Coordinates of C-alpha atoms in Angstrom, one line a residue:
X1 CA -11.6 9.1 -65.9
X2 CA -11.7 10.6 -69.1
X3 CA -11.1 9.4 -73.0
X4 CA -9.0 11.4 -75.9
X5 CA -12.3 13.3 -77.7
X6 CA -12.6 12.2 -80.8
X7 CA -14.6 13.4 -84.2
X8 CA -18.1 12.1 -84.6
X9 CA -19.3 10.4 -86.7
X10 CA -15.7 9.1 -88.3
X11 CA -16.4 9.0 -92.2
X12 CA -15.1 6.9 -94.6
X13 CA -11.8 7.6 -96.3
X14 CA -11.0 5.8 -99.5
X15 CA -7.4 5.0 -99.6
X16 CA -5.1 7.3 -101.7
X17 CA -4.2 6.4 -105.4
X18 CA -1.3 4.4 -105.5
X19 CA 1.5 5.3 -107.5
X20 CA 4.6 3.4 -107.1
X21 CA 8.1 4.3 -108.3
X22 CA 11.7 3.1 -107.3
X23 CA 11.9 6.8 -106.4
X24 CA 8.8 7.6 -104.7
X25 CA 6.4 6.0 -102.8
X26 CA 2.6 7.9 -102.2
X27 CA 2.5 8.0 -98.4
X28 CA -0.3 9.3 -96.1
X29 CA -0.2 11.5 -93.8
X30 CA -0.3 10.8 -90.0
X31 CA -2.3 12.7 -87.6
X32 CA -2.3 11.3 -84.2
X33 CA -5.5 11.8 -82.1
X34 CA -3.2 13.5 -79.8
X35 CA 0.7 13.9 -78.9
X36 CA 2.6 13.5 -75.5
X37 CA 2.5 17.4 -75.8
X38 CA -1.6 17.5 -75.7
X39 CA -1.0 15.1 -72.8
X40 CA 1.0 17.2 -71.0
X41 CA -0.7 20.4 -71.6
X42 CA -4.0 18.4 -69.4
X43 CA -4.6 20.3 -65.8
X44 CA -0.4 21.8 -66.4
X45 CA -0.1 25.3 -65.9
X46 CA 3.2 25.0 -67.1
X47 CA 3.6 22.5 -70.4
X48 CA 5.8 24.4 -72.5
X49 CA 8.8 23.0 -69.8
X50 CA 8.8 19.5 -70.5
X51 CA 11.6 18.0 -72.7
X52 CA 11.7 13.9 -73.5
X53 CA 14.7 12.7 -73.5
X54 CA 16.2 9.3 -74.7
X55 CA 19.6 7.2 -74.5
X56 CA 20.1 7.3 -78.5
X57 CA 24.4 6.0 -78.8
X58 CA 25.8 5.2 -82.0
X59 CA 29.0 3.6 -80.4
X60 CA 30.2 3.0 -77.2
X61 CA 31.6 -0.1 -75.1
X62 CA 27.8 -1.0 -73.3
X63 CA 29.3 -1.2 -69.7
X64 CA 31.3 2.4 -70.5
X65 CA 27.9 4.5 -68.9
X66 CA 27.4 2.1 -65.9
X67 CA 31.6 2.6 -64.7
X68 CA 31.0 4.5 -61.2
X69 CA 32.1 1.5 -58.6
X70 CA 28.8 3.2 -56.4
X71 CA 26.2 3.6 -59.4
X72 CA 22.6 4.9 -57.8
X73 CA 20.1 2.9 -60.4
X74 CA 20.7 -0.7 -61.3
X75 CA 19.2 -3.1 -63.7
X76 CA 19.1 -6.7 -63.0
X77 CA 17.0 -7.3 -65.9
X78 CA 16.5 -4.8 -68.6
X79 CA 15.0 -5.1 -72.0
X80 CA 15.9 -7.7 -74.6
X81 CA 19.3 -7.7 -75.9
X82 CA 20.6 -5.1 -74.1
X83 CA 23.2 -7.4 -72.7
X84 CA 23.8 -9.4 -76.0
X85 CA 27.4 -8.5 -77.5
X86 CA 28.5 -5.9 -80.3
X87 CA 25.7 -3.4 -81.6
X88 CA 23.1 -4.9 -80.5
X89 CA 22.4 -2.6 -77.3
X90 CA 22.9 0.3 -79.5
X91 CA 20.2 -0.6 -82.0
X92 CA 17.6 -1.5 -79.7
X93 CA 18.4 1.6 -77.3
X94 CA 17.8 4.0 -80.8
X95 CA 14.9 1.4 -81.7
X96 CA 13.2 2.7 -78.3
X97 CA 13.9 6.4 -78.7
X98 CA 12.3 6.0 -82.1
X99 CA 9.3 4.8 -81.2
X100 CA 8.4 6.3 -77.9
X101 CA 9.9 9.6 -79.6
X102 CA 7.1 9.2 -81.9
X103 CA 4.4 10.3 -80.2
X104 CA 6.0 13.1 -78.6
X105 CA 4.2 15.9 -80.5
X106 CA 5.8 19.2 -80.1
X107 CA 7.1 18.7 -77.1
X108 CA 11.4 18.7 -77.3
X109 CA 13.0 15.7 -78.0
X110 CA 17.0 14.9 -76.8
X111 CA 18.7 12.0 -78.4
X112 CA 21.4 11.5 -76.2
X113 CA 24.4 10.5 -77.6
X114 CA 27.6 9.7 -75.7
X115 CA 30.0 8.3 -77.9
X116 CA 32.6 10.9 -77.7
X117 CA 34.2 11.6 -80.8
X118 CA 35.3 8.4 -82.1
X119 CA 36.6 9.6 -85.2
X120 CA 34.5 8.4 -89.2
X121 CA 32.9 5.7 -87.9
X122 CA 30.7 7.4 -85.4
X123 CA 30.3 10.5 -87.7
X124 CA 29.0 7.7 -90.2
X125 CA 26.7 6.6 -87.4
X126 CA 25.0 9.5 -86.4
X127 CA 24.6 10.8 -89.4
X128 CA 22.7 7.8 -90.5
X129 CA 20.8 8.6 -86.9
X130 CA 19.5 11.6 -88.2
X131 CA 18.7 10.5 -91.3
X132 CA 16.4 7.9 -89.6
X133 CA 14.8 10.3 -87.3
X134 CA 13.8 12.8 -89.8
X135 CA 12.3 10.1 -92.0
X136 CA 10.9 8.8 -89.1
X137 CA 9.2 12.0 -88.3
X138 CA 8.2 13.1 -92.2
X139 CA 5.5 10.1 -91.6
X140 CA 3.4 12.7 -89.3
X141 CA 1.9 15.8 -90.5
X142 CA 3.9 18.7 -90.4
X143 CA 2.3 20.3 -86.7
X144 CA 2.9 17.0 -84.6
X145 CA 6.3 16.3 -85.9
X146 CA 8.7 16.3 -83.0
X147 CA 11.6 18.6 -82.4
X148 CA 14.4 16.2 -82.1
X149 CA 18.2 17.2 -81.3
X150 CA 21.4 14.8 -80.9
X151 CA 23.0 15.8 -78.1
X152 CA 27.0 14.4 -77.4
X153 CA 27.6 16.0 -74.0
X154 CA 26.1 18.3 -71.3
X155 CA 27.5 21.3 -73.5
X156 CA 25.3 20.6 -76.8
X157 CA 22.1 20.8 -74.7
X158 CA 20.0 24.0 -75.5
X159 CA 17.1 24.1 -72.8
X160 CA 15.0 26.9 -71.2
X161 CA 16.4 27.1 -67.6
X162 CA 13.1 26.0 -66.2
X163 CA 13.2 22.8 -68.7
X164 CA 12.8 19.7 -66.7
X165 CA 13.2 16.1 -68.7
X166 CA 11.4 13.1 -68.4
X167 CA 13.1 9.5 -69.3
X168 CA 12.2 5.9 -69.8
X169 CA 14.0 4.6 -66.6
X170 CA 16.4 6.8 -64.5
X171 CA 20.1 6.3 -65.6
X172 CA 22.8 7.6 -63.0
X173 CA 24.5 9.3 -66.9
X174 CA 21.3 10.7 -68.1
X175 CA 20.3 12.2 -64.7
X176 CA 23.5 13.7 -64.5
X177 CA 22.9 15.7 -67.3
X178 CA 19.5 17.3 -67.0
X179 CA 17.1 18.6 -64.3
X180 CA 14.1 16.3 -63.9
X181 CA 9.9 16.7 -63.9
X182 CA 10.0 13.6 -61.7
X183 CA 12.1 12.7 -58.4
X184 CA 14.1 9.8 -59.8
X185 CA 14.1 7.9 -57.2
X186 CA 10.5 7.8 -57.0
X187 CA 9.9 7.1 -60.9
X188 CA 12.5 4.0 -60.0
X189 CA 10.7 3.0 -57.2
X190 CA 7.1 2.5 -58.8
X191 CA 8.8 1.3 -62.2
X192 CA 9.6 -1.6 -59.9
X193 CA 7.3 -4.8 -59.6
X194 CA 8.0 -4.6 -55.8
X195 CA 6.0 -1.4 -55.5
X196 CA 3.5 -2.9 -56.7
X197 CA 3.3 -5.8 -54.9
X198 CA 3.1 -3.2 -51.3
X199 CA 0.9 -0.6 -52.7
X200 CA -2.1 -2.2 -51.9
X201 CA -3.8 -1.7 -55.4
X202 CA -5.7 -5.2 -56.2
X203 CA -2.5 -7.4 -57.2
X204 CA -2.3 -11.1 -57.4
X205 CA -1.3 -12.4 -54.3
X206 CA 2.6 -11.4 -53.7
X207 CA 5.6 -12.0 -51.5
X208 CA 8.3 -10.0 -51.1
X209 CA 12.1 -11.3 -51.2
X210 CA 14.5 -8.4 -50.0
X211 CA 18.4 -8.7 -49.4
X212 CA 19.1 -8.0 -45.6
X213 CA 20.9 -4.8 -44.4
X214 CA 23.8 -4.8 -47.2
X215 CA 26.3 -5.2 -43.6
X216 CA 24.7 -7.9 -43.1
X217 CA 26.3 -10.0 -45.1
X218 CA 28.9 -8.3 -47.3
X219 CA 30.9 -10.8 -46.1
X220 CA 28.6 -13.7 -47.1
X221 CA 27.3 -12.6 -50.5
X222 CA 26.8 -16.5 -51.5
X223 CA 25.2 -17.1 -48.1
X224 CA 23.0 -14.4 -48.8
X225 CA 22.0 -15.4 -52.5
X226 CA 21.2 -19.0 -51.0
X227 CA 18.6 -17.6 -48.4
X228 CA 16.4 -15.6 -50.8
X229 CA 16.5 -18.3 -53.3
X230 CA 15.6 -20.5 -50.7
X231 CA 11.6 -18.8 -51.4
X232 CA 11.6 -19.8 -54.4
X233 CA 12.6 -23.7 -53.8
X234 CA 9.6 -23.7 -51.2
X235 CA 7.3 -22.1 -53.1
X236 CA 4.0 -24.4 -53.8
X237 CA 3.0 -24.4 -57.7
X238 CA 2.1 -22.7 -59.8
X239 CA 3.7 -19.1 -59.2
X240 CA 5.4 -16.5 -60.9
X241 CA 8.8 -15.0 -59.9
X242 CA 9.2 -11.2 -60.8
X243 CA 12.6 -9.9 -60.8
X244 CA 11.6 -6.3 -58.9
X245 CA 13.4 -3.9 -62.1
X246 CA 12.7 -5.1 -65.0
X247 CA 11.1 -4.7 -68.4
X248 CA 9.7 -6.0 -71.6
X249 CA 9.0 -9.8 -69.8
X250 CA 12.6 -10.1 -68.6
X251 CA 13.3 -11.6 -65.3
X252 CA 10.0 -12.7 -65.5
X253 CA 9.7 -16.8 -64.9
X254 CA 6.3 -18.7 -65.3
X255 CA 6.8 -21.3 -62.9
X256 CA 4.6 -24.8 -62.9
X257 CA 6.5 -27.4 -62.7
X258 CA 9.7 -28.8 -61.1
X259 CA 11.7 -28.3 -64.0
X260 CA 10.6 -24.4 -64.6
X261 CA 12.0 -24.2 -61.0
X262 CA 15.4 -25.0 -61.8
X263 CA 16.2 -23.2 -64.5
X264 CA 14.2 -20.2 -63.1
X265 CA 16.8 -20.8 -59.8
X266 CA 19.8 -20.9 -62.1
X267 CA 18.7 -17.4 -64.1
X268 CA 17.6 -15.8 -61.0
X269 CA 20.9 -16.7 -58.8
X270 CA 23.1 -15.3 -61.9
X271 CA 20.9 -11.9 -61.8
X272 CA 21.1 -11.6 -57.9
X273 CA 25.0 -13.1 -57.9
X274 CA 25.7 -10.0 -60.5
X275 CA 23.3 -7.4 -58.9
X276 CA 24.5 -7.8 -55.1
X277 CA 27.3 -6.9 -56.0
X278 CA 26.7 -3.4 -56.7
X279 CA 24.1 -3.2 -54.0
X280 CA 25.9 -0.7 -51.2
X281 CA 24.5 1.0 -48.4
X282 CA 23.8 4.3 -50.8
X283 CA 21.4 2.8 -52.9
X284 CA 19.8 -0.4 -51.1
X285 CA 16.9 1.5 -49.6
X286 CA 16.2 1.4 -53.2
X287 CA 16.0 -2.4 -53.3
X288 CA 17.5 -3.2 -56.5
X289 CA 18.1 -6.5 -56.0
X290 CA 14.7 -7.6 -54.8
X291 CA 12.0 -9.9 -56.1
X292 CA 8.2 -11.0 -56.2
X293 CA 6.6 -14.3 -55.8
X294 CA 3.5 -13.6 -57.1
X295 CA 0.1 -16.2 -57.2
X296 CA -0.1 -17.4 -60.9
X297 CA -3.4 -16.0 -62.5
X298 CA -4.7 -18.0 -65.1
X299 CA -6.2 -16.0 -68.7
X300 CA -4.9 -13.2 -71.2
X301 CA -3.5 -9.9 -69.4
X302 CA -4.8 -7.3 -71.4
X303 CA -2.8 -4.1 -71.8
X304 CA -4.4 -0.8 -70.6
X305 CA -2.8 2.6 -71.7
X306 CA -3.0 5.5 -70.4
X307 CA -2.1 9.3 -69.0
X308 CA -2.2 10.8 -65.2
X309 CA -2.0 14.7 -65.8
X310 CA -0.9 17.0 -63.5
X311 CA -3.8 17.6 -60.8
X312 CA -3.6 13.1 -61.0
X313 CA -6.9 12.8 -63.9
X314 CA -6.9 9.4 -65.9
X315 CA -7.1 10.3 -68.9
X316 CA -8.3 6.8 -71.2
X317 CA -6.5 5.7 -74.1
X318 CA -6.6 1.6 -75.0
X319 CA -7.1 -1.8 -74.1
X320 CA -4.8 -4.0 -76.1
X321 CA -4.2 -7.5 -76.6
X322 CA -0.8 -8.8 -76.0
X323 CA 1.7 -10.3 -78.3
X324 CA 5.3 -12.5 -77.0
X325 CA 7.9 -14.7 -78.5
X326 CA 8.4 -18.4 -77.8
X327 CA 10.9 -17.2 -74.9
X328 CA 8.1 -14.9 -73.2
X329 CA 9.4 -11.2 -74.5
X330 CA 6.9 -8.8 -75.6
X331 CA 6.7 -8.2 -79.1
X332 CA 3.4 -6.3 -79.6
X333 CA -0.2 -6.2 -79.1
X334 CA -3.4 -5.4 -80.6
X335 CA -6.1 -3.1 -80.1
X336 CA -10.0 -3.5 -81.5
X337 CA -11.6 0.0 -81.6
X338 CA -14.9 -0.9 -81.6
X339 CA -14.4 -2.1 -78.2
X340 CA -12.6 0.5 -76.5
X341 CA -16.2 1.8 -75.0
X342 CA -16.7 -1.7 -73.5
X343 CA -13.0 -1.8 -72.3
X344 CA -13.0 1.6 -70.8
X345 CA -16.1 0.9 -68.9
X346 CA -14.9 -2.2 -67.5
X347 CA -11.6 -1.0 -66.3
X348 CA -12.7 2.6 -64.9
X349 CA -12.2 1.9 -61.7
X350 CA -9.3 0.1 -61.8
X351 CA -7.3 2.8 -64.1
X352 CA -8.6 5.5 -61.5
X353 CA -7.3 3.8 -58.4
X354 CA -3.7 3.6 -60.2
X355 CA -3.8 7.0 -61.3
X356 CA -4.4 7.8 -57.4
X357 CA -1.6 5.8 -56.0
X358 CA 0.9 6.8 -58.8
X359 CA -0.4 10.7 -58.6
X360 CA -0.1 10.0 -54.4
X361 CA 3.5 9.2 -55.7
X362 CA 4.8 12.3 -56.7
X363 CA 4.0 11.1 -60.7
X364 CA 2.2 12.2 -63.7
X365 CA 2.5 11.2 -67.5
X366 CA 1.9 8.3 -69.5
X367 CA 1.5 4.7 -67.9
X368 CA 0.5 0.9 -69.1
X369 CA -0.8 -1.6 -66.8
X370 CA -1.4 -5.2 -67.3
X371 CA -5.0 -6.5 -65.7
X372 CA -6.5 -9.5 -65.6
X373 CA -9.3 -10.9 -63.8
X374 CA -8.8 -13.7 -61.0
X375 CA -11.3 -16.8 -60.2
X376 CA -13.6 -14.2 -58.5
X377 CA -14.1 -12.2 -61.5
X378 CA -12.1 -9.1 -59.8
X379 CA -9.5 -7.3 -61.2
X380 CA -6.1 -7.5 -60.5
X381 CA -3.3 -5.4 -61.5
X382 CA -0.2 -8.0 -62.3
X383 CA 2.2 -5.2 -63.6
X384 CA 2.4 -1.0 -64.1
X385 CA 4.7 1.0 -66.2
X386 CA 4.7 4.3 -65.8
X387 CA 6.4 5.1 -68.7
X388 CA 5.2 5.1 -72.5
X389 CA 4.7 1.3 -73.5
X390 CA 5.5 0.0 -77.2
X391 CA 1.7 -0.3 -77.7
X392 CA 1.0 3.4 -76.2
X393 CA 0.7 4.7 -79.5
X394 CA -2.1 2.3 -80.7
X395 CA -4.6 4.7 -78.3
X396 CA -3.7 7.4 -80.4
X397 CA -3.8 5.8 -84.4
X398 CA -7.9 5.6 -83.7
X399 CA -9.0 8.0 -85.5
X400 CA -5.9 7.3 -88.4
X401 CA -7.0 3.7 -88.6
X402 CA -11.2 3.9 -88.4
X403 CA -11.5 7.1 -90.8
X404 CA -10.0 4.5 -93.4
X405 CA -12.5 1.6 -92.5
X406 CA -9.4 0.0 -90.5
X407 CA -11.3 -1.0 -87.5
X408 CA -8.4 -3.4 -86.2
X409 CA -4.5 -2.4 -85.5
X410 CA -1.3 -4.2 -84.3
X411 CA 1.8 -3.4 -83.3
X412 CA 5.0 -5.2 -84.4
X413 CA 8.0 -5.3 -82.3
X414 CA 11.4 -6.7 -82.3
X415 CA 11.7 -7.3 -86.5
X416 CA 14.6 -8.2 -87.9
X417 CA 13.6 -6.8 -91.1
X418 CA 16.6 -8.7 -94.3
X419 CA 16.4 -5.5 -96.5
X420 CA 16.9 -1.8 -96.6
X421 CA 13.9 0.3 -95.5
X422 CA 13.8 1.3 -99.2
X423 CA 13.5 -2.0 -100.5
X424 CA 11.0 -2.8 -97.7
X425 CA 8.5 0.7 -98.9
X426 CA 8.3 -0.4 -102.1
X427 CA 7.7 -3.8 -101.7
X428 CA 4.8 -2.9 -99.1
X429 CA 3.8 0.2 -100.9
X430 CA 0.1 -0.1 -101.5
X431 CA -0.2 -1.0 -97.8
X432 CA 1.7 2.2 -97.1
X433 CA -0.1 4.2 -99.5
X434 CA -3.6 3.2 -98.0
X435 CA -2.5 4.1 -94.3
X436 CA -2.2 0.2 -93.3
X437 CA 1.5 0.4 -92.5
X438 CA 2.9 2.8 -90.5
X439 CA 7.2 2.8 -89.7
X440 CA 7.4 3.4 -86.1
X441 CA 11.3 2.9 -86.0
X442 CA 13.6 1.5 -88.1
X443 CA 17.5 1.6 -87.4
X444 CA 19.8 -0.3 -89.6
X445 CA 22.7 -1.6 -88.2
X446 CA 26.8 -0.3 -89.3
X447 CA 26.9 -2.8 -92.3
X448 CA 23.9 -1.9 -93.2
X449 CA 23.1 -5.2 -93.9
X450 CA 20.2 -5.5 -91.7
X451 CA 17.5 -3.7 -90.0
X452 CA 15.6 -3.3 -87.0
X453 CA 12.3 -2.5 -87.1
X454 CA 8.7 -1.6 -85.5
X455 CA 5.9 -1.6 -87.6
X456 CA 2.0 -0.5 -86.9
X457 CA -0.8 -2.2 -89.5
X458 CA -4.2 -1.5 -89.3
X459 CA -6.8 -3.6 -91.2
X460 CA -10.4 -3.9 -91.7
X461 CA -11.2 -6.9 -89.5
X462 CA -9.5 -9.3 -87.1
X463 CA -9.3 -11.4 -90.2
X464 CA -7.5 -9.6 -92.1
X465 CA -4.8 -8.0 -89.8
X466 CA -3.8 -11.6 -89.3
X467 CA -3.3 -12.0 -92.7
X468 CA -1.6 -8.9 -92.9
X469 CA 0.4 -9.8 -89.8
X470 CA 1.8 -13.3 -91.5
X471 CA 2.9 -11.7 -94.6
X472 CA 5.4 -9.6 -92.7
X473 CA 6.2 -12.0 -90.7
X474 CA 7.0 -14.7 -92.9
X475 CA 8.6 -12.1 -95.1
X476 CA 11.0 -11.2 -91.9
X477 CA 11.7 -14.6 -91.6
X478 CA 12.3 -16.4 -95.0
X479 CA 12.9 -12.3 -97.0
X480 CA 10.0 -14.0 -99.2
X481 CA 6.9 -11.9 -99.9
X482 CA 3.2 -12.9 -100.6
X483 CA 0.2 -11.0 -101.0
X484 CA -2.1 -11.5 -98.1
X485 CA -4.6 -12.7 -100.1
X486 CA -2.7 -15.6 -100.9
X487 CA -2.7 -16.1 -96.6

């Protein structure tokens, strides 16, 4: 396993003079350690035919993509708010192409867009898109800024014909478009927590619940729903119950008591009620509709990032610190940079014996895992993404961060930020000015009346990146602002 090289020794940096203006706020630039391209590049004869590509709508119905009455990849559980009614879906799909986009480097980007026509107030919408994107990328400097297009069918995309695309998650839309690096259903298969509960990689110890044969009982659906719950309503505490697709802590229930087992059996009968449905006998080899009892490990999972190139080399990145809402969904991490040495030592051969079963796969690219470490001080793996992760990017900010004497970073997700982003720069200007506060997406919603952001701060201690961390916060939630001195 090997780490990003960075510069030695890492000087000093005084911030930038700070000049601040209604009309123009001093910004530094940002140079990532390295870019997906870089990444890429690693043990690949063949770089240059990578393309990233994103679901990036401005407006359709949410349930418009997913119409086919036999669709190949389903989604009990996806990320937060995808389900939730209006806009919503939209912002947070364009929040996630932001910010994984970010990283991409040189390497093409394809916001895909299927909203049809839909007359002013899509033309509106994706004009505003672009105008977040390219003030998105202007944060970077000039040679790492990605190469981003809109695309609004199969007819706007402009690829080599040996391009091949990577995504998120397989979608049966996106897939239909473009030729793929990976074999979809094998990126599907090891995005799911079932994979990883058969894999044999050191896991908590997991049981699998599977549907039967899908002829079986497509007669009996409710029958059927009854039996595999019935695992969860013998299950001894404590345990965990892992909905087998799923992402950013949904469909994931903590369960410890008698009363976290009810409403766990309520949530989980509505996902398996809604997601046998569309479980036929084309796509249950896939197991869609599965799920994972899994032995509850007790500690902090910490969050390990990093890339499997071509020929299957780890290639080290992070070790972060988690961060979740009251309801259990992700919302960022943290990263200490003076311990990454220590962290990558620790979790070498862990990292290395994921990179081999993913590589064994079929896959390469970016991946975060969550490890922790059981009563017998071993590791244990208690969930892989192969996929960029919202705090992949913290690996790569090292350099960014520590040449400024900003030893500690954090990642803030799911902001709903009560201003425009200009109002919002020149309020935190000096922190923007000084490289502490870095715009890692920011989409604002039709009315423009409110924004959705994610936001990286570095600072020069643990100490201080709280403080830092509870003035945005508290600004997010009350639109009042405080020095963080005053924290």
């Amino acid at each position: 396993m090997t780490a990003v090289t960075l510069p030695q020794p890492l000087p000093v940096v005084p911030p930038e003079p700070y000049t601040s203006t209604k009309t123009a706020i001093t910004k530094v630039p940002i140079t990532l350690d390295c870019t997906l391209h870089d990444l890429y590049s690693l043990d690949n004869d063949t770089p240059e035919n990578i393309v990233l590509a994103y679901d990036h709508p401005c407006k359709f119905p949410h349930d418009q993509l997913n119409s086919s009455p036999y669709p190949r990849f389903l989604y009990a559980a996806n990320f937060p708010d995808m389900n939730a009614e209006g806009e919503m879906p939209n912002l947070q799909k364009r929040g996630v192409a932001q910010r994984y986009s970010f990283v991409a480097g040189r390497t093409p980007v394809l916001m895909i867009d299927l909203s049809g026509n839909g007359g002013e107030e899509v033309s509106s919408l994706l004009t505003t898109s672009k105008d977040e994107l390219r003030r998105l990328y202007d944060q970077l400097s000039p040679e790492q800024r990605p190469n981003a297009q809109i695309v609004r069918s199969t007819h706007d995309v402009q690829l080599t014909p040996d391009s091949r695309a990577v995504f998120i998650v397989p979608h049966d839309h996106m897939c239909a478009m473009l030729n793929q690096a990976l074999e979809p259903e094998m990126l599907y298969e090891v995005l799911s927590k079932r994979w990883l509960a058969v894999s044999g990689l050191p896991t908590p110890k997991s049981k699998v619940i599977d549907p039967l044969p899908v002829n079986s009982w497509i007669a009996g659906r409710d029958a059927e729903v009854r039996r595999m719950l019935q695992a969860v309503q013998q299950q001894s505490f404590p345990f965990v119950v892992k909905i087998s697709i799923a992402t950013s802590g949904c469909g994931t229930f903590v369960i410890r008591r008698e009363s976290d087992r009810g409403t766990a059996i309520n949530e989980i009968r509505g996902l398996l009620e809604d997601g046998l449905k569309k479980v036929n006998e084309e796509n249950e080899q896939l197991y869609p509709a599965s799920f994972v009892i899994q032995e509850l490990v007790p500690g902090e999972a910490h969050g390990v990032t990093f890339f499997v190139t071509k020929k299957g080399r780890a290639v080290y990145l992070a070790t972060s610190r988690q961060r979740f809402t009251q309801e259990g969904f992700w919302n960022g991490g943290c990263v200490s940079y003076l311990l990454q040495p220590m962290f990558q030592d620790r979790y070498r051969s862990t990292i290395e014996v994921l990179a081999k079963a993913l590589h064994n796969k079929g896959y390469y690219g970016p991946v975060g895992a969550d490890v922790m470490t059981d009563a017998n001080g071993e590791h244990v793996i208690v969930d892989v993404n192969p996929r960029v992760t919202g705090s992949y990017h913290l690996g790569l900010l090292k350099t960014h961060f520590m040449q400024r004497g900003l030893c500690e970073a954090a990642v803030l997700s799911r902001l709903d930020i009560p201003c425009t982003q200009n109002a919002f720069e020149e309020l935190f200007a000096a922190d923007i000015a000084q490289g502490r506060l870095i715009i890692n997406a920011w989409v604002t919603d039709s009315k423009k009346e409110s924004s959705h952001a994610v936001l990286t701060v570095g600072a020069e201690d643990a100490v201080k990146l709280g403080r830092l961390i509870r003035v945005i916060e508290t600004f997010v939630k009350t639109g009042e602002y405080a020095e963080s001195a005053e924290l």
